[in-house]
Amino acid sequence: MKLKVLFVAGCGVTDFTLSLLNSAGTLCRMPESFRLDLIRRPRRMRRTAALRALTNETVVLPQDLIQPLFVIDGAGPAEPIESLPGIERLPISKLVEECEALSALGIPAVALFPKLEASCKSDDGREALNPDTLVLRAIRAIKKAVPEIAVIADLALDPYTLHGHDGLLDLSTGDLANDATVEILAEMAILAAQAGVDVVAPSDMMDGRVGAIRTALDEHGHEQTTIMAYSAKFASAYYGPFRDAVGSAKSAGTSNLDKRTYQLNPGNRREALTEIALDEAEGADILMVKPAGPYLDIIREVREVTELPLAAYQVSGEYAQIMAAVEKGWLDLERCREESLLAIKRAGADMILTYFAKDYAESLLG
């Protein structure tokens, strides 16, 4: 018999196979005396479930999660969202019940997104400044019934405009009017704060909007209202189901609405860090990277350059692709759900907006 050694050279013996072959080339048992001379054996700490628990570096808990919720007007039934299996648009009464259930599970916050009737939409999105608009009524109802849960209000015009963009269109250029949009966002922030919201979350990516919103809130006596800035929001292909959920895709006539003049180029890392730095300088309390899963490298880089709390949004397309594969029987839901959230937390996110929040928290109860 002869000893055959296969190894990968270059940085020491890192990957090798030792086997004894007889003359016919059949694998034989190694001699009982064979032992590798190793001081460190990392597998020791993976040997049992108890040891693996002791060395676990990353844990996702219910208090790390924020549940996005879609609200509709009226007193009718909840509306299933076909592209987001298991997620529904909720009338305010059921929205309140859902917040009560989420709070009982230990989930500390919800992010609200309204779906308006077409009759409420216009080119200038003026319904966003209605003091009795749907999302403001929803905020009041939640804070009255479940005061302990933090409510996050999205600041953007896409649910309110006929064209589906996040701000006001400049008809002369076909692009968004940055400063005019920021003026409206600041007014939206004041209305949300007056309704009792805990956090306003500008998701529009207009230049200067965080500073303008901070100034407006402070001048109107809302110094304690938190700003969660969608700081590095990329022009992603993963937003389709969300646009369906709030009706902005249909109002624009396409699920491929082009927002590249204001959302970030997916290939641009340095530009994302510039946006992060600007939002921090303008007074953001929480920074966000969106989407989460395809941008784990950006989450890690942001974590290394700021001490501010960092949020990441596991967006609708990330959720939908997992659910679609689960429905096909190709993936295990619980394991993929947990692994996807662990990856985001491990990359450096302090909090995760995810459509899995409620189901994940329920799974921890056994």
Short mmCIF file of C-alpha atoms in Angstrom, two decimals:
data_model
loop_
_atom_site.label_atom_id
_atom_site.label_comp_id
_atom_site.label_asym_id
_atom_site.label_seq_id
_atom_site.Cartn_x
_atom_site.Cartn_y
_atom_site.Cartn_z
CA MET A 1 0.00 0.00 0.00
CA LYS A 2 1.06 3.60 -0.50
CA LEU A 3 0.20 6.87 1.24
CA LYS A 4 -1.46 9.47 -0.99
CA VAL A 5 -1.47 13.09 0.16
CA LEU A 6 -3.64 15.73 -1.52
CA PHE A 7 -3.27 19.30 -0.30
CA VAL A 8 -3.72 22.93 -1.21
CA ALA A 9 -0.41 24.74 -0.80
CA GLY A 10 0.37 28.42 -0.53
CA CYS A 11 -0.54 29.40 3.03
CA GLY A 12 0.22 26.27 5.01
CA VAL A 13 -1.79 23.09 5.25
CA THR A 14 -5.32 24.49 5.28
CA ASP A 15 -7.27 21.89 3.31
CA PHE A 16 -6.00 18.38 2.82
CA THR A 17 -7.01 14.74 2.58
CA LEU A 18 -4.98 11.76 3.75
CA SER A 19 -5.91 8.26 2.65
CA LEU A 20 -4.32 4.88 2.22
CA LEU A 21 -4.92 3.24 -1.13
CA ASN A 22 -4.35 -0.42 -1.82
CA SER A 23 -3.01 -1.64 -5.12
CA ALA A 24 -6.50 -1.63 -6.59
CA GLY A 25 -7.02 1.99 -5.61
CA THR A 26 -9.64 1.17 -2.95
CA LEU A 27 -9.78 3.40 0.12
CA CYS A 28 -8.59 1.63 3.28
CA ARG A 29 -9.02 2.52 6.96
CA MET A 30 -6.28 4.74 8.38
CA PRO A 31 -4.06 3.23 11.07
CA GLU A 32 -5.46 3.65 14.58
CA SER A 33 -2.27 5.44 15.55
CA PHE A 34 -2.80 8.29 13.07
CA ARG A 35 -3.32 11.65 14.78
CA LEU A 36 -2.91 15.21 13.57
CA ASP A 37 -0.66 17.32 15.78
CA LEU A 38 -3.10 20.21 16.34
CA ILE A 39 -3.24 22.58 19.29
CA ARG A 40 -6.35 24.37 18.08
CA ARG A 41 -9.39 22.33 17.09
CA PRO A 42 -12.25 24.82 16.48
CA ARG A 43 -14.76 21.99 16.11
CA ARG A 44 -14.49 21.36 19.86
CA MET A 45 -16.76 24.33 20.44
CA ARG A 46 -19.28 23.15 17.84
CA ARG A 47 -19.55 19.63 19.26
CA THR A 48 -22.81 20.04 21.22
CA ALA A 49 -25.81 22.35 21.17
CA ALA A 50 -24.83 23.69 24.59
CA LEU A 51 -21.32 24.61 23.45
CA ARG A 52 -22.65 26.16 20.25
CA ALA A 53 -25.01 28.30 22.35
CA LEU A 54 -22.16 29.50 24.56
CA THR A 55 -20.15 30.68 21.56
CA ASN A 56 -23.02 32.16 19.54
CA GLU A 57 -21.92 35.63 18.40
CA THR A 58 -25.12 37.02 16.85
CA VAL A 59 -28.70 36.81 18.12
CA VAL A 60 -31.82 38.36 16.61
CA LEU A 61 -34.44 39.14 19.24
CA PRO A 62 -37.96 40.55 18.88
CA GLN A 63 -36.76 43.90 20.25
CA ASP A 64 -34.43 44.20 17.24
CA LEU A 65 -37.35 44.16 14.78
CA ILE A 66 -39.75 46.67 13.26
CA GLN A 67 -42.90 45.42 11.51
CA PRO A 68 -43.97 47.36 8.40
CA LEU A 69 -47.78 47.67 8.23
CA PHE A 70 -50.04 48.76 5.38
CA VAL A 71 -53.18 50.68 6.28
CA ILE A 72 -56.35 51.22 4.25
CA ASP A 73 -59.41 53.34 4.86
CA GLY A 74 -62.85 52.13 5.85
CA ALA A 75 -64.19 49.39 8.08
CA GLY A 76 -64.02 46.51 5.64
CA PRO A 77 -61.96 43.32 5.82
CA ALA A 78 -58.20 43.10 5.52
CA GLU A 79 -56.89 42.87 1.95
CA PRO A 80 -54.35 40.15 1.12
CA ILE A 81 -51.36 41.35 -0.90
CA GLU A 82 -50.70 38.77 -3.61
CA SER A 83 -47.03 39.61 -4.04
CA LEU A 84 -46.42 39.51 -0.27
CA PRO A 85 -47.87 36.19 0.93
CA GLY A 86 -49.05 36.42 4.53
CA ILE A 87 -49.09 40.23 4.56
CA GLU A 88 -52.34 42.24 4.42
CA ARG A 89 -53.53 45.80 4.11
CA LEU A 90 -55.41 46.57 7.31
CA PRO A 91 -58.24 48.99 8.14
CA ILE A 92 -57.50 51.06 11.22
CA SER A 93 -59.47 48.87 13.64
CA LYS A 94 -57.53 45.77 12.61
CA LEU A 95 -54.31 47.76 12.48
CA VAL A 96 -54.74 48.59 16.16
CA GLU A 97 -55.39 44.91 16.96
CA GLU A 98 -52.23 43.97 15.06
CA CYS A 99 -50.19 46.49 17.03
CA GLU A 100 -51.52 45.06 20.27
CA ALA A 101 -50.42 41.59 19.17
CA LEU A 102 -47.00 42.81 18.05
CA SER A 103 -46.42 44.62 21.33
CA ALA A 104 -47.33 41.48 23.27
CA LEU A 105 -44.67 39.61 21.29
CA GLY A 106 -42.02 42.13 22.33
CA ILE A 107 -41.75 43.91 18.97
CA PRO A 108 -41.15 47.55 19.92
CA ALA A 109 -42.08 49.44 16.75
CA VAL A 110 -44.17 49.50 13.59
CA ALA A 111 -43.67 51.46 10.37
CA LEU A 112 -46.86 52.67 8.69
CA PHE A 113 -47.53 52.90 4.95
CA PRO A 114 -50.94 54.04 3.65
CA LYS A 115 -52.68 52.80 0.53
CA LEU A 116 -55.03 55.52 -0.63
CA GLU A 117 -58.01 55.41 -2.95
CA ALA A 118 -57.26 56.79 -6.41
CA SER A 119 -59.60 59.71 -5.74
CA CYS A 120 -57.25 60.92 -3.00
CA LYS A 121 -54.22 61.11 -5.32
CA SER A 122 -53.05 64.06 -7.36
CA ASP A 123 -49.99 65.23 -9.25
CA ASP A 124 -48.95 67.40 -6.31
CA GLY A 125 -49.78 64.85 -3.58
CA ARG A 126 -51.75 67.44 -1.62
CA GLU A 127 -53.55 64.73 0.41
CA ALA A 128 -50.26 64.27 2.31
CA LEU A 129 -50.93 67.62 4.02
CA ASN A 130 -54.52 66.84 5.00
CA PRO A 131 -54.57 66.95 8.85
CA ASP A 132 -57.08 64.11 8.79
CA THR A 133 -55.41 61.95 6.16
CA LEU A 134 -55.44 58.18 6.61
CA VAL A 135 -51.99 57.68 8.11
CA LEU A 136 -52.48 60.45 10.68
CA ARG A 137 -55.77 58.91 11.82
CA ALA A 138 -53.96 55.58 12.09
CA ILE A 139 -51.20 57.11 14.22
CA ARG A 140 -53.73 58.64 16.62
CA ALA A 141 -55.62 55.37 16.95
CA ILE A 142 -52.50 53.31 17.64
CA LYS A 143 -51.02 55.73 20.17
CA LYS A 144 -54.34 55.87 22.03
CA ALA A 145 -54.78 52.10 22.20
CA VAL A 146 -51.14 50.90 22.35
CA PRO A 147 -49.10 53.84 23.66
CA GLU A 148 -46.11 51.67 24.46
CA ILE A 149 -45.40 50.76 20.83
CA ALA A 150 -43.27 53.16 18.81
CA VAL A 151 -44.90 54.36 15.59
CA ILE A 152 -42.76 55.30 12.59
CA ALA A 153 -44.29 57.46 9.86
CA ASP A 154 -42.86 57.31 6.35
CA LEU A 155 -42.26 60.72 4.78
CA ALA A 156 -42.52 60.51 1.00
CA LEU A 157 -45.14 61.41 -1.58
CA ASP A 158 -45.34 58.16 -3.56
CA PRO A 159 -48.58 56.97 -1.89
CA TYR A 160 -50.17 60.34 -2.63
CA THR A 161 -49.15 61.12 -6.22
CA LEU A 162 -50.69 59.98 -9.47
CA HIS A 163 -47.24 59.49 -10.99
CA GLY A 164 -45.94 57.36 -8.11
CA HIS A 165 -42.76 59.33 -7.51
CA ASP A 166 -41.55 60.24 -4.01
CA GLY A 167 -41.81 63.99 -4.58
CA LEU A 168 -43.11 66.76 -6.80
CA LEU A 169 -42.39 66.48 -10.51
CA ASP A 170 -40.88 69.47 -12.28
CA LEU A 171 -42.80 69.37 -15.55
CA SER A 172 -40.11 71.39 -17.33
CA THR A 173 -37.43 68.75 -16.67
CA GLY A 174 -39.41 65.59 -15.92
CA ASP A 175 -37.32 65.24 -12.73
CA LEU A 176 -38.26 65.79 -9.11
CA ALA A 177 -38.18 69.32 -7.73
CA ASN A 178 -35.85 68.83 -4.77
CA ASP A 179 -36.48 71.92 -2.63
CA ALA A 180 -40.24 72.08 -3.23
CA THR A 181 -40.48 68.43 -2.21
CA VAL A 182 -38.45 69.06 0.96
CA GLU A 183 -40.82 71.84 1.94
CA ILE A 184 -43.75 69.42 1.80
CA LEU A 185 -41.84 66.71 3.68
CA ALA A 186 -41.15 69.14 6.52
CA GLU A 187 -44.88 69.96 6.73
CA MET A 188 -45.68 66.23 6.72
CA ALA A 189 -43.27 65.75 9.61
CA ILE A 190 -44.97 68.45 11.68
CA LEU A 191 -48.41 66.91 11.07
CA ALA A 192 -47.14 63.45 12.04
CA ALA A 193 -45.55 64.81 15.22
CA GLN A 194 -48.80 66.58 16.13
CA ALA A 195 -50.61 63.25 15.67
CA GLY A 196 -48.29 61.68 18.23
CA VAL A 197 -45.83 59.79 16.04
CA ASP A 198 -42.57 58.73 17.69
CA VAL A 199 -40.37 58.64 14.59
CA VAL A 200 -40.53 60.29 11.19
CA ALA A 201 -38.70 58.48 8.41
CA PRO A 202 -37.94 60.47 5.24
CA SER A 203 -37.54 57.84 2.51
CA ASP A 204 -37.43 60.19 -0.47
CA MET A 205 -33.63 60.76 -0.84
CA MET A 206 -33.99 64.50 -1.52
CA ASP A 207 -30.92 66.58 -0.74
CA GLY A 208 -31.09 68.48 2.55
CA ARG A 209 -34.35 67.05 3.78
CA VAL A 210 -33.07 65.78 7.14
CA GLY A 211 -31.83 69.22 8.17
CA ALA A 212 -35.01 70.92 7.01
CA ILE A 213 -37.20 68.40 8.86
CA ARG A 214 -35.15 68.75 12.06
CA THR A 215 -35.43 72.52 11.93
CA ALA A 216 -39.17 72.42 11.25
CA LEU A 217 -39.84 69.96 14.08
CA ASP A 218 -37.79 71.96 16.57
CA GLU A 219 -39.40 75.27 15.62
CA HIS A 220 -42.85 73.76 16.24
CA GLY A 221 -41.97 72.33 19.66
CA HIS A 222 -41.30 68.75 18.58
CA GLU A 223 -37.66 68.48 19.67
CA GLN A 224 -38.29 64.94 20.97
CA THR A 225 -39.53 63.55 17.65
CA THR A 226 -36.93 61.17 16.26
CA ILE A 227 -35.72 61.18 12.65
CA MET A 228 -34.90 57.84 11.06
CA ALA A 229 -33.28 58.77 7.76
CA TYR A 230 -33.39 56.47 4.77
CA SER A 231 -29.79 57.52 4.22
CA ALA A 232 -28.49 54.94 1.75
CA LYS A 233 -31.57 53.97 -0.24
CA PHE A 234 -30.62 52.32 -3.50
CA ALA A 235 -32.51 52.30 -6.80
CA SER A 236 -33.22 48.63 -6.33
CA ALA A 237 -35.19 46.07 -8.33
CA TYR A 238 -36.43 44.60 -5.04
CA TYR A 239 -39.18 47.17 -4.35
CA GLY A 240 -41.85 45.81 -6.69
CA PRO A 241 -44.14 44.13 -4.13
CA PHE A 242 -44.08 47.21 -1.89
CA ARG A 243 -45.21 49.45 -4.75
CA ASP A 244 -48.02 47.01 -5.35
CA ALA A 245 -48.93 47.13 -1.66
CA VAL A 246 -49.24 50.93 -1.52
CA GLY A 247 -50.61 51.29 -5.04
CA SER A 248 -47.80 53.49 -6.38
CA ALA A 249 -46.83 51.04 -9.11
CA LYS A 250 -50.34 50.91 -10.52
CA SER A 251 -50.82 54.66 -10.35
CA ALA A 252 -47.63 55.15 -12.33
CA GLY A 253 -48.59 52.43 -14.77
CA THR A 254 -45.47 50.36 -14.21
CA SER A 255 -43.75 48.39 -11.49
CA ASN A 256 -40.43 49.54 -12.96
CA LEU A 257 -40.83 53.21 -12.08
CA ASP A 258 -37.47 54.91 -12.70
CA LYS A 259 -36.22 56.63 -9.54
CA ARG A 260 -32.54 56.71 -10.41
CA THR A 261 -32.27 60.51 -10.30
CA TYR A 262 -32.77 60.44 -6.55
CA GLN A 263 -32.13 56.91 -5.28
CA LEU A 264 -28.55 55.61 -5.16
CA ASN A 265 -26.78 53.75 -7.94
CA PRO A 266 -26.48 50.11 -6.73
CA GLY A 267 -22.84 50.11 -7.77
CA ASN A 268 -21.82 53.13 -5.69
CA ARG A 269 -20.28 52.43 -2.30
CA ARG A 270 -18.52 55.78 -1.77
CA GLU A 271 -21.64 57.75 -2.69
CA ALA A 272 -23.60 55.82 -0.06
CA LEU A 273 -21.07 56.83 2.60
CA THR A 274 -21.37 60.47 1.49
CA GLU A 275 -25.15 60.33 1.97
CA ILE A 276 -24.66 58.75 5.40
CA ALA A 277 -22.29 61.50 6.47
CA LEU A 278 -24.63 64.25 5.27
CA ASP A 279 -27.65 62.84 7.11
CA GLU A 280 -25.65 62.46 10.30
CA ALA A 281 -24.40 66.06 10.03
CA GLU A 282 -27.96 67.31 9.42
CA GLY A 283 -29.26 65.77 12.64
CA ALA A 284 -30.56 62.28 11.86
CA ASP A 285 -31.03 60.18 15.00
CA ILE A 286 -31.06 56.83 13.17
CA LEU A 287 -29.47 56.00 9.82
CA MET A 288 -30.77 53.36 7.41
CA VAL A 289 -29.51 51.19 4.57
CA LYS A 290 -32.16 49.89 2.15
CA PRO A 291 -32.39 47.16 0.86
CA ALA A 292 -30.60 45.03 3.45
CA GLY A 293 -29.67 41.60 2.09
CA PRO A 294 -28.05 42.68 -1.21
CA TYR A 295 -26.20 45.51 0.59
CA LEU A 296 -24.62 43.78 3.59
CA ASP A 297 -21.25 45.27 2.63
CA ILE A 298 -22.73 48.78 2.86
CA ILE A 299 -24.26 48.00 6.27
CA ARG A 300 -20.85 46.88 7.51
CA GLU A 301 -19.09 49.96 6.15
CA VAL A 302 -21.68 52.31 7.64
CA ARG A 303 -21.39 50.54 10.99
CA GLU A 304 -17.65 51.24 10.98
CA VAL A 305 -17.95 54.99 10.30
CA THR A 306 -20.77 56.03 12.65
CA GLU A 307 -21.80 55.60 16.26
CA LEU A 308 -25.45 56.39 15.49
CA PRO A 309 -28.04 53.58 15.63
CA LEU A 310 -28.23 51.81 12.29
CA ALA A 311 -31.39 50.39 10.73
CA ALA A 312 -31.63 48.10 7.71
CA TYR A 313 -34.78 47.39 5.71
CA GLN A 314 -35.28 43.83 4.52
CA VAL A 315 -37.50 44.95 1.68
CA SER A 316 -40.54 43.45 0.03
CA GLY A 317 -38.61 41.72 -2.75
CA GLU A 318 -36.30 40.02 -0.27
CA TYR A 319 -39.32 38.70 1.62
CA ALA A 320 -41.17 37.72 -1.56
CA GLN A 321 -38.31 35.75 -3.08
CA ILE A 322 -37.93 33.66 0.08
CA MET A 323 -41.67 33.06 0.29
CA ALA A 324 -41.86 32.10 -3.39
CA ALA A 325 -39.07 29.55 -2.99
CA VAL A 326 -40.77 28.20 0.15
CA GLU A 327 -44.05 27.78 -1.74
CA LYS A 328 -42.16 25.79 -4.39
CA GLY A 329 -40.71 23.57 -1.68
CA TRP A 330 -37.17 24.66 -2.51
CA LEU A 331 -36.30 26.37 0.79
CA ASP A 332 -37.07 25.85 4.46
CA LEU A 333 -38.97 28.91 5.70
CA GLU A 334 -37.85 29.02 9.32
CA ARG A 335 -34.18 28.40 8.62
CA CYS A 336 -33.98 30.84 5.70
CA ARG A 337 -35.93 33.48 7.58
CA GLU A 338 -33.59 33.22 10.57
CA GLU A 339 -30.43 33.12 8.47
CA SER A 340 -31.43 36.17 6.44
CA LEU A 341 -32.08 38.17 9.61
CA LEU A 342 -28.87 36.95 11.26
CA ALA A 343 -26.86 38.09 8.25
CA ILE A 344 -28.30 41.60 8.49
CA LYS A 345 -27.68 41.81 12.25
CA ARG A 346 -24.19 40.34 11.89
CA ALA A 347 -23.32 42.94 9.26
CA GLY A 348 -23.94 45.66 11.86
CA ALA A 349 -27.62 46.64 11.89
CA ASP A 350 -29.05 47.52 15.29
CA MET A 351 -32.64 47.25 14.09
CA ILE A 352 -34.28 45.55 11.12
CA LEU A 353 -37.47 46.49 9.33
CA THR A 354 -38.81 43.18 8.09
CA TYR A 355 -42.10 41.62 7.02
CA PHE A 356 -40.97 38.54 8.94
CA ALA A 357 -41.03 40.36 12.30
CA LYS A 358 -44.27 38.96 13.71
CA ASP A 359 -43.78 35.39 12.47
CA TYR A 360 -40.19 35.33 13.66
CA ALA A 361 -41.15 36.57 17.14
CA GLU A 362 -43.92 33.95 17.33
CA SER A 363 -41.45 31.22 16.35
CA LEU A 364 -39.28 32.07 19.38
CA LEU A 365 -42.19 31.18 21.66
CA GLY A 366 -41.94 27.58 20.47
#
